[in-house]
Amino acid sequence: MAQSPAAASPGAPEQGCPIRVEHDRRRRQFTVRLNVGLTPGWWEELDAPIRVRFRTAPAAGCHDRAVLLYEYVGKRIVDLQHTEVPDAYRGRGIAKHLAKAALDFVVEEDLRAHVTCWYIQKFVKENPLPQYLERLQP
């Protein structure tokens, strides 16, 4: 699993923040490993924690990582389908890092994106950056 180029961008690990987004192109997913050197209170350093609820997806099925799943639905079109963060880690800004990494991937690879995932739709509304908006499919 290669580290996403997005992990080196501002949406990836910040100083003092152990969040690192990894991109697995073969499995078409972005992940954040959890329970890896996390100390109490680390999430307090993230700006504006987002409190959201995610439905359970058997595809993610792992409690030691957060995941964002996508599929290619056309030659240059991806569907950002689902974001899941285990209950114990919700509200700490992890989903925000996954969403940013996925959208940065769309921009860097010059793709178009259909956004099925309600959380990513919310993220785009809260972060209406032109480079994201111009790549969204209606």
Backbone as a chain_set.jsonl record, in Angstrom:
{"seq": "MAQSPAAASPGAPEQGCPIRVEHDRRRRQFTVRLNVGLTPGWWEELDAPIRVRFRTAPAAGCHDRAVLLYEYVGKRIVDLQHTEVPDAYRGRGIAKHLAKAALDFVVEEDLRAHVTCWYIQKFVKENPLPQYLERLQP", "coords": {"N": [[0.851, -1.173, 0.0], [0.75, 2.042, -0.994], [1.777, 5.259, 0.124], [-0.408, 7.934, -0.086], [-0.064, 10.665, -2.392], [-1.45, 12.779, -1.443], [-1.103, 12.615, 1.233], [1.077, 14.064, 1.842], [0.253, 16.59, 1.628], [-1.465, 19.589, 2.865], [-3.764, 18.441, 4.054], [-3.036, 16.124, 5.214], [-0.89, 14.453, 7.588], [-0.398, 16.628, 10.215], [1.85, 18.731, 12.0], [2.502, 17.217, 15.033], [0.247, 15.705, 14.794], [-0.864, 12.508, 14.366], [-2.199, 11.452, 12.129], [-2.215, 9.721, 9.129], [-2.874, 9.403, 5.837], [-3.351, 6.722, 3.679], [-3.156, 5.479, 0.357], [-4.564, 2.974, -1.47], [-4.449, 1.932, -4.503], [-5.069, -0.382, -5.932], [-7.043, -1.671, -4.419], [-8.786, 0.376, -4.417], [-9.161, 2.389, -2.37], [-8.878, 4.688, 0.381], [-7.13, 4.859, 3.402], [-6.869, 5.213, 6.978], [-4.808, 4.232, 9.436], [-5.611, 3.12, 12.643], [-5.156, 3.136, 16.227], [-2.407, 3.182, 16.249], [0.128, 4.225, 17.795], [-1.354, 6.298, 18.919], [-2.136, 8.77, 21.211], [-3.981, 9.743, 24.15], [-5.99, 12.581, 23.591], [-4.82, 13.482, 21.21], [-6.425, 14.143, 19.059], [-7.453, 16.605, 19.685], [-5.835, 18.506, 18.647], [-6.535, 18.835, 16.059], [-8.132, 20.944, 13.671], [-11.386, 22.245, 14.003], [-13.148, 19.782, 14.747], [-15.205, 17.259, 13.296], [-18.368, 16.081, 13.854], [-19.94, 13.283, 13.024], [-22.111, 10.676, 11.765], [-21.693, 7.413, 10.534], [-22.845, 4.921, 8.275], [-22.7, 1.357, 8.664], [-20.441, -0.564, 6.802], [-19.928, -3.603, 5.358], [-17.806, -3.992, 3.624], [-15.687, -2.453, 4.517], [-15.206, -3.342, 7.169], [-13.24, -3.442, 9.26], [-11.915, -2.701, 12.399], [-9.671, -1.361, 13.098], [-8.978, 0.637, 11.436], [-9.85, 3.527, 9.492], [-11.821, 4.172, 6.599], [-12.175, 5.137, 3.155], [-14.029, 4.488, 0.389], [-13.904, 3.982, -3.148], [-14.902, 3.78, -6.63], [-14.145, 3.208, -10.066], [-16.222, 4.508, -12.493], [-16.298, 5.136, -15.046], [-14.055, 5.908, -17.768], [-12.459, 8.103, -16.904], [-13.731, 8.793, -14.597], [-14.596, 8.752, -11.226], [-16.447, 7.278, -8.573], [-17.038, 8.444, -5.492], [-17.757, 6.641, -2.912], [-18.219, 5.79, -0.16], [-17.59, 6.508, 3.252], [-16.09, 5.52, 6.228], [-15.671, 5.535, 9.703], [-14.583, 3.96, 12.599], [-16.709, 3.656, 15.489], [-15.453, 4.405, 17.985], [-13.632, 6.306, 17.196], [-14.856, 8.412, 15.995], [-15.755, 11.832, 15.253], [-13.334, 13.121, 15.445], [-12.079, 14.291, 13.33], [-11.031, 12.582, 11.437], [-12.395, 11.555, 9.181], [-12.496, 13.842, 7.668], [-9.852, 14.137, 6.82], [-9.621, 11.864, 5.191], [-11.525, 12.482, 3.189], [-10.404, 14.81, 2.061], [-7.977, 13.792, 1.059], [-8.965, 12.019, -0.916], [-10.326, 13.765, -2.664], [-8.201, 15.406, -3.415], [-6.717, 13.52, -4.825], [-8.439, 13.108, -7.022], [-8.195, 15.611, -8.237], [-5.381, 15.746, -8.731], [-5.025, 13.597, -10.486], [-6.468, 14.413, -12.613], [-9.223, 13.734, -12.852], [-12.811, 13.175, -12.982], [-15.459, 13.416, -10.602], [-18.078, 11.601, -9.185], [-20.158, 11.945, -6.472], [-21.286, 9.874, -4.189], [-21.25, 9.376, -1.481], [-22.55, 10.749, 1.435], [-21.116, 12.123, 3.38], [-18.831, 13.104, 2.072], [-20.065, 14.785, 0.276], [-20.98, 16.698, 2.092], [-18.506, 17.596, 3.057], [-17.465, 18.858, 0.758], [-19.305, 20.935, 0.456], [-18.685, 22.397, 2.746], [-16.109, 23.048, 2.212], [-15.678, 24.597, -0.302], [-13.733, 24.548, -2.543], [-12.418, 25.744, -5.604], [-10.946, 23.939, -7.241], [-11.986, 21.487, -6.453], [-14.769, 21.732, -6.902], [-14.981, 22.138, -9.705], [-14.525, 19.634, -10.69], [-16.567, 17.959, -10.069], [-19.217, 15.737, -10.839], [-22.564, 16.215, -11.908]], "CA": [[0.0, 0.0, 0.0], [1.574, 3.24, -1.125], [1.267, 6.465, 0.767], [-1.002, 8.84, -1.059], [0.57, 11.973, -2.507], [-2.232, 13.716, -0.638], [-0.646, 12.549, 2.608], [2.109, 15.072, 2.027], [-0.383, 17.887, 1.487], [-1.97, 20.13, 4.116], [-4.817, 17.633, 4.65], [-2.433, 14.937, 5.771], [-0.399, 14.651, 8.938], [0.06, 17.945, 10.605], [2.817, 18.618, 13.063], [1.86, 16.793, 16.255], [-0.959, 14.95, 14.471], [-0.407, 11.242, 13.799], [-3.039, 10.945, 11.044], [-1.562, 9.561, 7.833], [-3.783, 8.774, 4.884], [-2.693, 5.86, 2.7], [-4.003, 5.221, -0.811], [-4.372, 1.668, -2.094], [-5.096, 2.04, -5.817], [-5.583, -1.688, -6.348], [-8.305, -1.889, -3.7], [-9.579, 1.592, -4.593], [-9.551, 2.915, -1.072], [-7.987, 5.486, 1.21], [-7.274, 4.391, 4.771], [-6.097, 5.757, 8.088], [-4.624, 3.206, 10.462], [-5.926, 3.59, 13.982], [-4.464, 2.408, 17.297], [-0.979, 3.137, 15.954], [0.825, 5.322, 18.449], [-2.233, 7.405, 19.247], [-2.195, 9.045, 22.637], [-5.191, 10.503, 24.47], [-5.972, 14.012, 23.333], [-4.185, 13.875, 19.946], [-7.407, 14.717, 18.143], [-7.753, 17.979, 20.057], [-4.991, 19.398, 17.858], [-7.134, 19.015, 14.741], [-9.023, 22.089, 13.638], [-12.827, 22.025, 13.822], [-13.545, 18.37, 14.632], [-16.498, 17.067, 12.67], [-19.107, 14.998, 14.486], [-20.838, 12.709, 12.025], [-22.389, 9.257, 11.918], [-21.518, 6.682, 9.285], [-23.481, 3.614, 8.269], [-21.734, 0.27, 8.654], [-20.236, -1.181, 5.486], [-19.161, -4.829, 5.492], [-16.591, -3.918, 2.809], [-14.612, -1.893, 5.318], [-15.091, -4.462, 8.087], [-12.061, -3.476, 10.105], [-12.056, -1.712, 13.461], [-8.398, -0.698, 13.382], [-8.71, 1.654, 10.426], [-10.95, 4.261, 8.867], [-11.693, 3.908, 5.17], [-12.995, 5.799, 2.143], [-14.064, 3.596, -0.767], [-14.293, 4.565, -4.434], [-14.885, 2.897, -7.799], [-14.163, 3.856, -11.38], [-17.503, 4.287, -13.167], [-16.023, 5.555, -16.416], [-12.613, 5.919, -18.0], [-11.833, 9.151, -16.088], [-14.727, 9.196, -13.598], [-14.664, 7.917, -10.031], [-17.57, 7.484, -7.655], [-16.611, 8.428, -4.096], [-18.94, 5.926, -2.474], [-18.507, 5.55, 1.258], [-16.558, 6.819, 4.242], [-16.433, 4.919, 7.514], [-14.737, 5.658, 10.822], [-15.129, 3.2, 13.726], [-17.386, 4.446, 16.525], [-14.553, 4.945, 19.018], [-12.769, 7.348, 16.63], [-15.661, 9.436, 15.318], [-15.74, 13.175, 15.814], [-11.952, 13.554, 15.652], [-11.547, 14.862, 12.101], [-10.409, 11.565, 10.587], [-13.115, 11.515, 7.902], [-12.108, 15.046, 6.929], [-8.568, 13.84, 6.176], [-9.898, 10.92, 4.109], [-12.21, 13.195, 2.113], [-9.444, 15.701, 1.411], [-7.045, 12.969, 0.279], [-9.661, 11.5, -2.09], [-10.563, 14.866, -3.596], [-6.898, 15.793, -3.961], [-6.41, 12.486, -5.81], [-9.244, 13.425, -8.202], [-7.579, 16.791, -8.862], [-4.031, 15.418, -9.212], [-5.109, 12.653, -11.601], [-7.319, 15.046, -13.622], [-10.416, 12.914, -12.975], [-14.104, 13.743, -12.598], [-15.964, 12.645, -9.473], [-19.473, 11.518, -8.765], [-20.062, 11.786, -5.019], [-22.402, 9.156, -3.595], [-21.104, 9.455, -0.028], [-23.119, 11.983, 1.982], [-20.114, 12.873, 4.129], [-17.982, 13.838, 1.13], [-20.907, 15.891, -0.187], [-20.935, 17.692, 3.162], [-17.149, 18.144, 3.074], [-17.332, 19.771, -0.382], [-20.095, 22.132, 0.771], [-17.967, 23.153, 3.777], [-14.801, 23.395, 1.64], [-15.999, 24.746, -1.732], [-12.555, 24.962, -3.3], [-12.669, 25.651, -7.052], [-10.359, 22.733, -7.833], [-12.905, 20.38, -6.173], [-16.074, 21.977, -7.529], [-14.936, 21.982, -11.166], [-14.35, 18.211, -11.042], [-17.721, 17.187, -9.634], [-20.268, 15.382, -11.786], [-23.883, 16.527, -11.316]], "C": [[0.888, 1.225, 0.0], [0.938, 4.399, -0.378], [0.769, 7.404, -0.307], [-0.196, 10.119, -1.159], [-0.17, 12.998, -1.662], [-1.752, 13.718, 0.802], [0.45, 13.571, 2.875], [1.542, 16.485, 1.931], [-0.937, 18.364, 2.815], [-3.063, 19.301, 4.77], [-4.304, 16.388, 5.313], [-1.829, 15.252, 7.128], [0.106, 16.064, 9.176], [1.062, 17.737, 11.73], [2.081, 18.281, 14.349], [0.605, 15.968, 16.035], [-0.559, 13.654, 13.773], [-1.248, 10.707, 12.647], [-2.247, 10.907, 9.743], [-2.505, 8.788, 6.926], [-2.955, 7.975, 3.885], [-3.681, 5.569, 1.579], [-3.615, 3.876, -1.404], [-5.15, 1.687, -3.413], [-5.701, 0.718, -6.265], [-6.937, -1.97, -5.693], [-9.259, -0.702, -3.809], [-10.118, 2.095, -3.26], [-8.446, 3.76, -0.456], [-8.201, 5.01, 2.635], [-6.433, 5.221, 5.732], [-6.011, 4.634, 9.107], [-4.856, 3.828, 11.828], [-5.183, 2.721, 15.0], [-2.973, 2.278, 17.03], [-0.334, 4.37, 16.574], [-0.052, 6.508, 18.791], [-2.294, 7.57, 20.765], [-3.446, 9.86, 22.93], [-4.994, 11.987, 24.187], [-5.365, 14.422, 22.011], [-5.162, 14.555, 19.013], [-7.743, 16.16, 18.478], [-6.918, 18.974, 19.256], [-5.541, 19.623, 16.456], [-8.076, 20.206, 14.781], [-10.447, 21.633, 13.359], [-13.2, 20.554, 13.67], [-14.972, 18.258, 14.098], [-17.17, 15.884, 13.351], [-20.144, 14.501, 13.478], [-21.079, 11.249, 12.35], [-22.268, 8.593, 10.56], [-22.254, 5.354, 9.383], [-22.396, 2.539, 8.207], [-21.647, -0.316, 7.257], [-19.391, -2.429, 5.662], [-17.856, -4.784, 4.704], [-15.421, -3.379, 3.617], [-14.226, -2.917, 6.378], [-13.915, -4.496, 9.033], [-12.163, -2.362, 11.14], [-10.754, -0.997, 13.775], [-8.013, 0.294, 12.292], [-10.002, 2.312, 9.967], [-10.735, 4.137, 7.363], [-12.631, 4.782, 4.348], [-12.89, 4.935, 0.895], [-14.504, 4.345, -2.022], [-14.227, 3.51, -5.515], [-14.78, 3.755, -9.043], [-15.493, 3.495, -12.035], [-17.445, 4.731, -14.625], [-14.515, 5.616, -16.558], [-11.893, 6.924, -17.098], [-12.784, 9.666, -14.999], [-14.705, 8.214, -12.433], [-15.924, 8.273, -9.247], [-17.012, 7.352, -6.243], [-17.813, 7.922, -3.309], [-19.233, 5.95, -0.986], [-17.303, 5.918, 2.115], [-17.005, 6.204, 5.556], [-15.297, 5.092, 8.508], [-15.345, 4.863, 11.975], [-15.67, 4.122, 14.828], [-16.434, 5.125, 17.5], [-13.704, 6.106, 18.517], [-13.545, 8.467, 15.936], [-15.563, 10.775, 16.024], [-14.352, 13.728, 16.049], [-11.309, 14.11, 14.394], [-10.918, 13.87, 11.151], [-11.078, 11.517, 9.216], [-12.749, 12.715, 7.037], [-10.793, 14.804, 6.18], [-8.758, 12.863, 5.015], [-10.536, 11.63, 2.915], [-11.245, 14.095, 1.349], [-8.468, 14.909, 0.544], [-7.708, 12.455, -0.998], [-9.903, 12.605, -3.121], [-9.264, 15.39, -4.196], [-6.439, 14.796, -5.028], [-7.164, 12.762, -7.116], [-8.613, 14.594, -8.962], [-6.241, 16.425, -9.495], [-4.042, 14.496, -10.419], [-5.99, 13.18, -12.74], [-8.54, 14.186, -13.932], [-11.66, 13.766, -12.739], [-14.623, 12.861, -11.467], [-17.473, 12.747, -9.35], [-19.391, 11.222, -7.267], [-21.349, 11.166, -4.482], [-22.413, 9.338, -2.08], [-21.606, 10.799, 0.51], [-22.076, 12.796, 2.735], [-19.223, 13.688, 3.193], [-18.774, 14.989, 0.514], [-20.874, 17.036, 0.821], [-19.568, 18.38, 3.201], [-16.971, 19.174, 1.954], [-18.12, 21.056, -0.122], [-19.375, 23.016, 1.789], [-16.605, 23.635, 3.292], [-14.96, 23.565, 0.136], [-14.819, 25.281, -2.559], [-12.808, 24.773, -4.79], [-12.122, 24.367, -7.678], [-11.198, 21.49, -7.542], [-14.195, 20.554, -6.975], [-16.068, 21.748, -9.03], [-14.797, 20.536, -11.609], [-15.539, 17.351, -10.67], [-18.709, 16.957, -10.767], [-21.596, 15.736, -11.136], [-24.612, 15.273, -10.861]], "O": [[1.695, 1.412, 0.911], [-0.285, 4.495, -0.269], [1.441, 7.638, -1.312], [0.306, 10.619, -0.153], [0.423, 13.979, -1.214], [-1.956, 14.694, 1.524], [0.716, 13.904, 4.03], [2.264, 17.463, 2.13], [-0.89, 17.628, 3.8], [-3.276, 19.449, 5.974], [-5.081, 15.655, 5.924], [-2.223, 16.232, 7.761], [0.923, 16.598, 8.426], [1.103, 16.668, 12.339], [1.138, 18.978, 14.723], [-0.04, 15.567, 17.003], [0.03, 13.697, 12.693], [-1.016, 9.576, 12.219], [-1.685, 11.912, 9.308], [-2.882, 7.655, 7.223], [-1.986, 8.479, 3.318], [-4.881, 5.429, 1.812], [-2.465, 3.67, -1.793], [-6.363, 1.481, -3.429], [-6.746, 0.707, -6.915], [-7.861, -2.452, -6.348], [-10.399, -0.769, -3.35], [-11.325, 2.211, -3.045], [-7.259, 3.576, -0.73], [-9.34, 4.778, 3.04], [-5.437, 5.838, 5.356], [-7.034, 4.142, 9.584], [-4.364, 4.916, 12.128], [-4.642, 1.675, 14.643], [-2.337, 1.353, 17.534], [-0.263, 5.428, 15.949], [0.452, 7.621, 18.94], [-2.484, 6.599, 21.498], [-3.927, 10.589, 22.063], [-3.955, 12.563, 24.509], [-5.379, 15.61, 21.69], [-4.781, 15.446, 18.255], [-8.271, 16.876, 17.627], [-7.256, 20.156, 19.194], [-5.068, 20.504, 15.739], [-8.738, 20.453, 15.789], [-10.668, 20.725, 12.558], [-13.537, 20.12, 12.568], [-15.832, 19.077, 14.421], [-16.595, 14.798, 13.415], [-21.09, 15.208, 13.133], [-20.334, 10.65, 13.125], [-22.695, 9.151, 9.55], [-22.286, 4.733, 10.446], [-21.288, 2.805, 7.741], [-22.668, -0.539, 6.606], [-18.237, -2.328, 6.078], [-16.894, -5.462, 5.067], [-14.283, -3.805, 3.421], [-13.065, -3.312, 6.477], [-13.628, -5.563, 9.576], [-12.46, -1.216, 10.801], [-10.729, -0.113, 14.632], [-6.868, 0.74, 12.225], [-11.086, 1.734, 10.044], [-9.6, 4.011, 6.903], [-13.732, 5.121, 4.783], [-11.792, 4.681, 0.4], [-15.362, 5.226, -1.967], [-13.584, 2.473, -5.349], [-15.263, 4.887, -9.074], [-15.849, 2.32, -12.123], [-18.449, 4.694, -15.336], [-13.782, 5.402, -15.593], [-10.818, 6.619, -16.58], [-12.669, 10.802, -14.54], [-14.785, 7.0, -12.627], [-16.393, 9.411, -9.263], [-16.565, 6.276, -5.845], [-18.766, 8.662, -3.064], [-20.387, 6.113, -0.589], [-16.155, 5.669, 1.747], [-18.161, 6.347, 5.954], [-14.132, 4.836, 8.206], [-16.514, 5.068, 12.304], [-15.152, 5.215, 15.058], [-16.6, 6.307, 17.804], [-13.113, 6.825, 19.323], [-12.944, 9.37, 15.353], [-15.322, 10.846, 17.229], [-14.196, 14.707, 16.778], [-10.107, 14.376, 14.388], [-10.324, 14.272, 10.15], [-10.392, 11.445, 8.196], [-12.7, 12.61, 5.811], [-10.645, 15.224, 5.033], [-8.128, 13.016, 3.969], [-10.139, 11.41, 1.771], [-11.274, 14.133, 0.119], [-8.167, 15.311, -0.579], [-7.08, 12.453, -2.056], [-9.704, 12.394, -4.317], [-9.234, 15.776, -5.364], [-5.838, 15.192, -6.026], [-6.584, 12.659, -8.197], [-8.511, 14.56, -10.188], [-5.989, 16.75, -10.655], [-3.171, 14.594, -11.284], [-6.23, 12.472, -13.719], [-8.863, 13.933, -15.093], [-11.566, 14.929, -12.347], [-14.264, 11.686, -11.383], [-18.055, 13.831, -9.404], [-18.636, 10.345, -6.846], [-22.367, 11.843, -4.339], [-23.479, 9.441, -1.472], [-21.139, 11.857, 0.086], [-22.135, 14.026, 2.736], [-18.896, 14.836, 3.492], [-18.214, 16.055, 0.257], [-20.756, 18.202, 0.444], [-19.484, 19.598, 3.358], [-16.393, 20.238, 2.175], [-17.65, 22.146, -0.446], [-19.445, 24.242, 1.707], [-16.012, 24.531, 3.894], [-14.43, 22.761, -0.631], [-14.914, 26.334, -3.188], [-13.355, 23.749, -5.198], [-12.765, 23.776, -8.546], [-11.136, 20.525, -8.304], [-14.649, 19.626, -7.644], [-17.036, 21.223, -9.58], [-14.94, 20.243, -12.796], [-15.535, 16.146, -10.921], [-19.0, 17.86, -11.551], [-21.745, 15.575, -9.924], [-25.726, 15.359, -10.345]]}, "num_chains": 1, "name": "protein.A"}
